[in-house]
Amino acid sequence: MSDRRPSDIARTVLETETNALSQMREALPDAFDAAIELLLATKGRVIVSGMGKSGHVAAKIAATLASTGTPAQYVHPGEASHGDLGMVTAQDAMILISNSGETRELADIIAHCARFSVPVVAITKKPRSTLGRQADHVLTLPDAPEACGIGAPTTSTTCTMALGDAIAVAMMELRGFEKENFLAFHPGGTLGAQLLKVSAVMHTGEELPVVTPDTTMGDTLLEMTAKGFGVAAVVVDNRLHGVITDGDLRRNMDQLMTRSAGEVATQNPMTTSPDTLLVEALGVMNTNKRTVLLVVEDTGALCGLVHIHDALRAGVA
């Protein structure tokens, strides 16, 4: 047994892998740009495959590509030999991962790609291996030691994962893939919620508590009660003129029922736009101790209302 402390072992592992990543950063594979151009030109999907630990990394790379604008799919090499090669078409491109470049289970995939002229990008430490010789472009991993003393895949899988992230991000930026596109692929979950816009959850149309400046306060209270948001928007020609809140009602309690909505309303109320991120709108509400924000277009036209509960229901916290 080792007499080293666990924390010392961990630092050695992290240092070994950090050095390998730095080495790869300083000597990025020469074929990287060409490989990206090939993948960007692919009309079908990017198929990613590998065996063992490389297979787990391949599945993650495929998932990252798919979520960032590049249609991608992981294919297990064992299953590929038993029918799943039918998933790979001449319109696709292949990323094959093998540290040694001699993984036997990849043989059928390599042969299939050669038969149907499917371009191959190889990720391997051995560019002159069987896989390297058969590939159109080879992304060579750094010749760095594994962090594990017995040679188990550690440093090599970390470098492969990082290289996969570099591929995905490069393609994402070159495609012009934006937050809005990302949200379309992530409608659920915390990350998706952080990218929601106010327009996705705001109340509109008949749900809005709307009155005009000359509406009596009796009718205004009925509108506020019926819509249930605790506010009323005072609108002139569809443009927001002011807002009436519970605070306005308390401040005008004396002779309240003899006044009109325009006389009670707060002018130039705090608002948000439909394109504002919901998380930002929630921040404004929390900072200013508000539960409701009226939503207006650039023209000043009232188009919606967002309640703090709408943000919480959407998963924004």
mmCIF file with all atom_site columns, C-alpha atoms in Angstrom, residues 183-265:
data_model
loop_
_atom_site.group_PDB
_atom_site.id
_atom_site.type_symbol
_atom_site.label_atom_id
_atom_site.label_alt_id
_atom_site.label_comp_id
_atom_site.label_asym_id
_atom_site.label_entity_id
_atom_site.label_seq_id
_atom_site.pdbx_PDB_ins_code
_atom_site.Cartn_x
_atom_site.Cartn_y
_atom_site.Cartn_z
_atom_site.occupancy
_atom_site.B_iso_or_equiv
_atom_site.pdbx_formal_charge
_atom_site.auth_seq_id
_atom_site.auth_comp_id
_atom_site.auth_asym_id
_atom_site.auth_atom_id
_atom_site.pdbx_PDB_model_num
ATOM 1  C CA . LEU A 1 183 ? -32.619 26.791 -25.090 1.00 0.00 ? 183 LEU A CA 1
ATOM 2  C CA . ALA A 1 184 ? -34.564 25.139 -27.913 1.00 0.00 ? 184 ALA A CA 1
ATOM 3  C CA . PHE A 1 185 ? -32.579 21.948 -27.225 1.00 0.00 ? 185 PHE A CA 1
ATOM 4  C CA . HIS A 1 186 ? -32.809 22.330 -23.420 1.00 0.00 ? 186 HIS A CA 1
ATOM 5  C CA . PRO A 1 187 ? -36.420 23.195 -22.609 1.00 0.00 ? 187 PRO A CA 1
ATOM 6  C CA . GLY A 1 188 ? -36.109 21.533 -19.221 1.00 0.00 ? 188 GLY A CA 1
ATOM 7  C CA . GLY A 1 189 ? -33.598 21.796 -16.426 1.00 0.00 ? 189 GLY A CA 1
ATOM 8  C CA . THR A 1 190 ? -31.901 24.615 -14.610 1.00 0.00 ? 190 THR A CA 1
ATOM 9  C CA . LEU A 1 191 ? -29.739 25.679 -17.535 1.00 0.00 ? 191 LEU A CA 1
ATOM 10 C CA . GLY A 1 192 ? -32.736 25.930 -19.819 1.00 0.00 ? 192 GLY A CA 1
ATOM 11 C CA . ALA A 1 193 ? -34.586 27.969 -17.232 1.00 0.00 ? 193 ALA A CA 1
ATOM 12 C CA . GLN A 1 194 ? -31.715 30.452 -16.982 1.00 0.00 ? 194 GLN A CA 1
ATOM 13 C CA . LEU A 1 195 ? -32.040 31.162 -20.707 1.00 0.00 ? 195 LEU A CA 1
ATOM 14 C CA . LEU A 1 196 ? -35.808 31.687 -20.755 1.00 0.00 ? 196 LEU A CA 1
ATOM 15 C CA . LYS A 1 197 ? -36.994 35.115 -21.806 1.00 0.00 ? 197 LYS A CA 1
ATOM 16 C CA . VAL A 1 198 ? -39.798 37.052 -20.162 1.00 0.00 ? 198 VAL A CA 1
ATOM 17 C CA . SER A 1 199 ? -41.890 36.551 -23.314 1.00 0.00 ? 199 SER A CA 1
ATOM 18 C CA . ALA A 1 200 ? -41.941 32.787 -22.668 1.00 0.00 ? 200 ALA A CA 1
ATOM 19 C CA . VAL A 1 201 ? -43.933 33.090 -19.424 1.00 0.00 ? 201 VAL A CA 1
ATOM 20 C CA . MET A 1 202 ? -45.595 36.509 -19.399 1.00 0.00 ? 202 MET A CA 1
ATOM 21 C CA . HIS A 1 203 ? -49.363 36.938 -19.227 1.00 0.00 ? 203 HIS A CA 1
ATOM 22 C CA . THR A 1 204 ? -50.959 38.630 -22.219 1.00 0.00 ? 204 THR A CA 1
ATOM 23 C CA . GLY A 1 205 ? -54.310 39.647 -23.738 1.00 0.00 ? 205 GLY A CA 1
ATOM 24 C CA . GLU A 1 206 ? -57.384 39.185 -21.603 1.00 0.00 ? 206 GLU A CA 1
ATOM 25 C CA . GLU A 1 207 ? -55.268 38.152 -18.623 1.00 0.00 ? 207 GLU A CA 1
ATOM 26 C CA . LEU A 1 208 ? -53.887 41.676 -18.231 1.00 0.00 ? 208 LEU A CA 1
ATOM 27 C CA . PRO A 1 209 ? -55.488 44.027 -15.664 1.00 0.00 ? 209 PRO A CA 1
ATOM 28 C CA . VAL A 1 210 ? -55.928 47.125 -17.835 1.00 0.00 ? 210 VAL A CA 1
ATOM 29 C CA . VAL A 1 211 ? -57.799 50.385 -17.165 1.00 0.00 ? 211 VAL A CA 1
ATOM 30 C CA . THR A 1 212 ? -57.765 53.870 -18.654 1.00 0.00 ? 212 THR A CA 1
ATOM 31 C CA . PRO A 1 213 ? -56.925 57.119 -16.782 1.00 0.00 ? 213 PRO A CA 1
ATOM 32 C CA . ASP A 1 214 ? -60.599 58.055 -16.422 1.00 0.00 ? 214 ASP A CA 1
ATOM 33 C CA . THR A 1 215 ? -61.685 54.638 -15.096 1.00 0.00 ? 215 THR A CA 1
ATOM 34 C CA . THR A 1 216 ? -63.294 55.037 -11.686 1.00 0.00 ? 216 THR A CA 1
ATOM 35 C CA . MET A 1 217 ? -61.486 53.509 -8.759  1.00 0.00 ? 217 MET A CA 1
ATOM 36 C CA . GLY A 1 218 ? -64.505 51.316 -8.107  1.00 0.00 ? 218 GLY A CA 1
ATOM 37 C CA . ASP A 1 219 ? -64.132 49.719 -11.527 1.00 0.00 ? 219 ASP A CA 1
ATOM 38 C CA . THR A 1 220 ? -60.355 49.671 -11.130 1.00 0.00 ? 220 THR A CA 1
ATOM 39 C CA . LEU A 1 221 ? -60.620 47.661 -7.911  1.00 0.00 ? 221 LEU A CA 1
ATOM 40 C CA . LEU A 1 222 ? -62.933 45.212 -9.649  1.00 0.00 ? 222 LEU A CA 1
ATOM 41 C CA . GLU A 1 223 ? -60.391 44.786 -12.475 1.00 0.00 ? 223 GLU A CA 1
ATOM 42 C CA . MET A 1 224 ? -57.541 44.262 -10.012 1.00 0.00 ? 224 MET A CA 1
ATOM 43 C CA . THR A 1 225 ? -59.566 41.701 -8.086  1.00 0.00 ? 225 THR A CA 1
ATOM 44 C CA . ALA A 1 226 ? -60.711 39.848 -11.194 1.00 0.00 ? 226 ALA A CA 1
ATOM 45 C CA . LYS A 1 227 ? -57.212 39.475 -12.670 1.00 0.00 ? 227 LYS A CA 1
ATOM 46 C CA . GLY A 1 228 ? -55.589 38.621 -9.347  1.00 0.00 ? 228 GLY A CA 1
ATOM 47 C CA . PHE A 1 229 ? -52.146 40.213 -9.758  1.00 0.00 ? 229 PHE A CA 1
ATOM 48 C CA . GLY A 1 230 ? -52.598 43.016 -7.228  1.00 0.00 ? 230 GLY A CA 1
ATOM 49 C CA . VAL A 1 231 ? -51.922 45.702 -9.841  1.00 0.00 ? 231 VAL A CA 1
ATOM 50 C CA . ALA A 1 232 ? -53.675 47.533 -12.654 1.00 0.00 ? 232 ALA A CA 1
ATOM 51 C CA . ALA A 1 233 ? -51.981 48.983 -15.730 1.00 0.00 ? 233 ALA A CA 1
ATOM 52 C CA . VAL A 1 234 ? -53.223 52.410 -16.756 1.00 0.00 ? 234 VAL A CA 1
ATOM 53 C CA . VAL A 1 235 ? -53.110 52.523 -20.555 1.00 0.00 ? 235 VAL A CA 1
ATOM 54 C CA . VAL A 1 236 ? -53.684 55.244 -23.136 1.00 0.00 ? 236 VAL A CA 1
ATOM 55 C CA . ASP A 1 237 ? -53.852 54.113 -26.778 1.00 0.00 ? 237 ASP A CA 1
ATOM 56 C CA . ASN A 1 238 ? -52.227 50.828 -25.741 1.00 0.00 ? 238 ASN A CA 1
ATOM 57 C CA . ARG A 1 239 ? -49.235 52.702 -24.318 1.00 0.00 ? 239 ARG A CA 1
ATOM 58 C CA . LEU A 1 240 ? -48.452 52.330 -20.642 1.00 0.00 ? 240 LEU A CA 1
ATOM 59 C CA . HIS A 1 241 ? -49.345 55.507 -18.740 1.00 0.00 ? 241 HIS A CA 1
ATOM 60 C CA . GLY A 1 242 ? -48.904 54.289 -15.162 1.00 0.00 ? 242 GLY A CA 1
ATOM 61 C CA . VAL A 1 243 ? -49.532 51.482 -12.699 1.00 0.00 ? 243 VAL A CA 1
ATOM 62 C CA . ILE A 1 244 ? -51.693 51.130 -9.618  1.00 0.00 ? 244 ILE A CA 1
ATOM 63 C CA . THR A 1 245 ? -50.431 48.881 -6.835  1.00 0.00 ? 245 THR A CA 1
ATOM 64 C CA . ASP A 1 246 ? -51.570 48.068 -3.326  1.00 0.00 ? 246 ASP A CA 1
ATOM 65 C CA . GLY A 1 247 ? -49.174 50.753 -2.131  1.00 0.00 ? 247 GLY A CA 1
ATOM 66 C CA . ASP A 1 248 ? -50.898 53.348 -4.306  1.00 0.00 ? 248 ASP A CA 1
ATOM 67 C CA . LEU A 1 249 ? -54.250 52.335 -2.840  1.00 0.00 ? 249 LEU A CA 1
ATOM 68 C CA . ARG A 1 250 ? -52.976 52.788 0.716   1.00 0.00 ? 250 ARG A CA 1
ATOM 69 C CA . ARG A 1 251 ? -51.397 56.148 -0.060  1.00 0.00 ? 251 ARG A CA 1
ATOM 70 C CA . ASN A 1 252 ? -54.676 57.408 -1.532  1.00 0.00 ? 252 ASN A CA 1
ATOM 71 C CA . MET A 1 253 ? -57.038 55.842 0.975   1.00 0.00 ? 253 MET A CA 1
ATOM 72 C CA . ASP A 1 254 ? -58.645 59.189 1.817   1.00 0.00 ? 254 ASP A CA 1
ATOM 73 C CA . GLN A 1 255 ? -61.404 59.804 -0.740  1.00 0.00 ? 255 GLN A CA 1
ATOM 74 C CA . LEU A 1 256 ? -60.058 56.885 -2.845  1.00 0.00 ? 256 LEU A CA 1
ATOM 75 C CA . MET A 1 257 ? -63.463 56.116 -4.341  1.00 0.00 ? 257 MET A CA 1
ATOM 76 C CA . THR A 1 258 ? -63.897 59.682 -5.560  1.00 0.00 ? 258 THR A CA 1
ATOM 77 C CA . ARG A 1 259 ? -60.774 59.574 -7.682  1.00 0.00 ? 259 ARG A CA 1
ATOM 78 C CA . SER A 1 260 ? -59.949 58.134 -11.102 1.00 0.00 ? 260 SER A CA 1
ATOM 79 C CA . ALA A 1 261 ? -57.276 55.599 -12.013 1.00 0.00 ? 261 ALA A CA 1
ATOM 80 C CA . GLY A 1 262 ? -55.131 58.280 -13.609 1.00 0.00 ? 262 GLY A CA 1
ATOM 81 C CA . GLU A 1 263 ? -55.136 60.333 -10.387 1.00 0.00 ? 263 GLU A CA 1
ATOM 82 C CA . VAL A 1 264 ? -54.000 57.386 -8.254  1.00 0.00 ? 264 VAL A CA 1
ATOM 83 C CA . ALA A 1 265 ? -51.507 55.720 -10.586 1.00 0.00 ? 265 ALA A CA 1
#
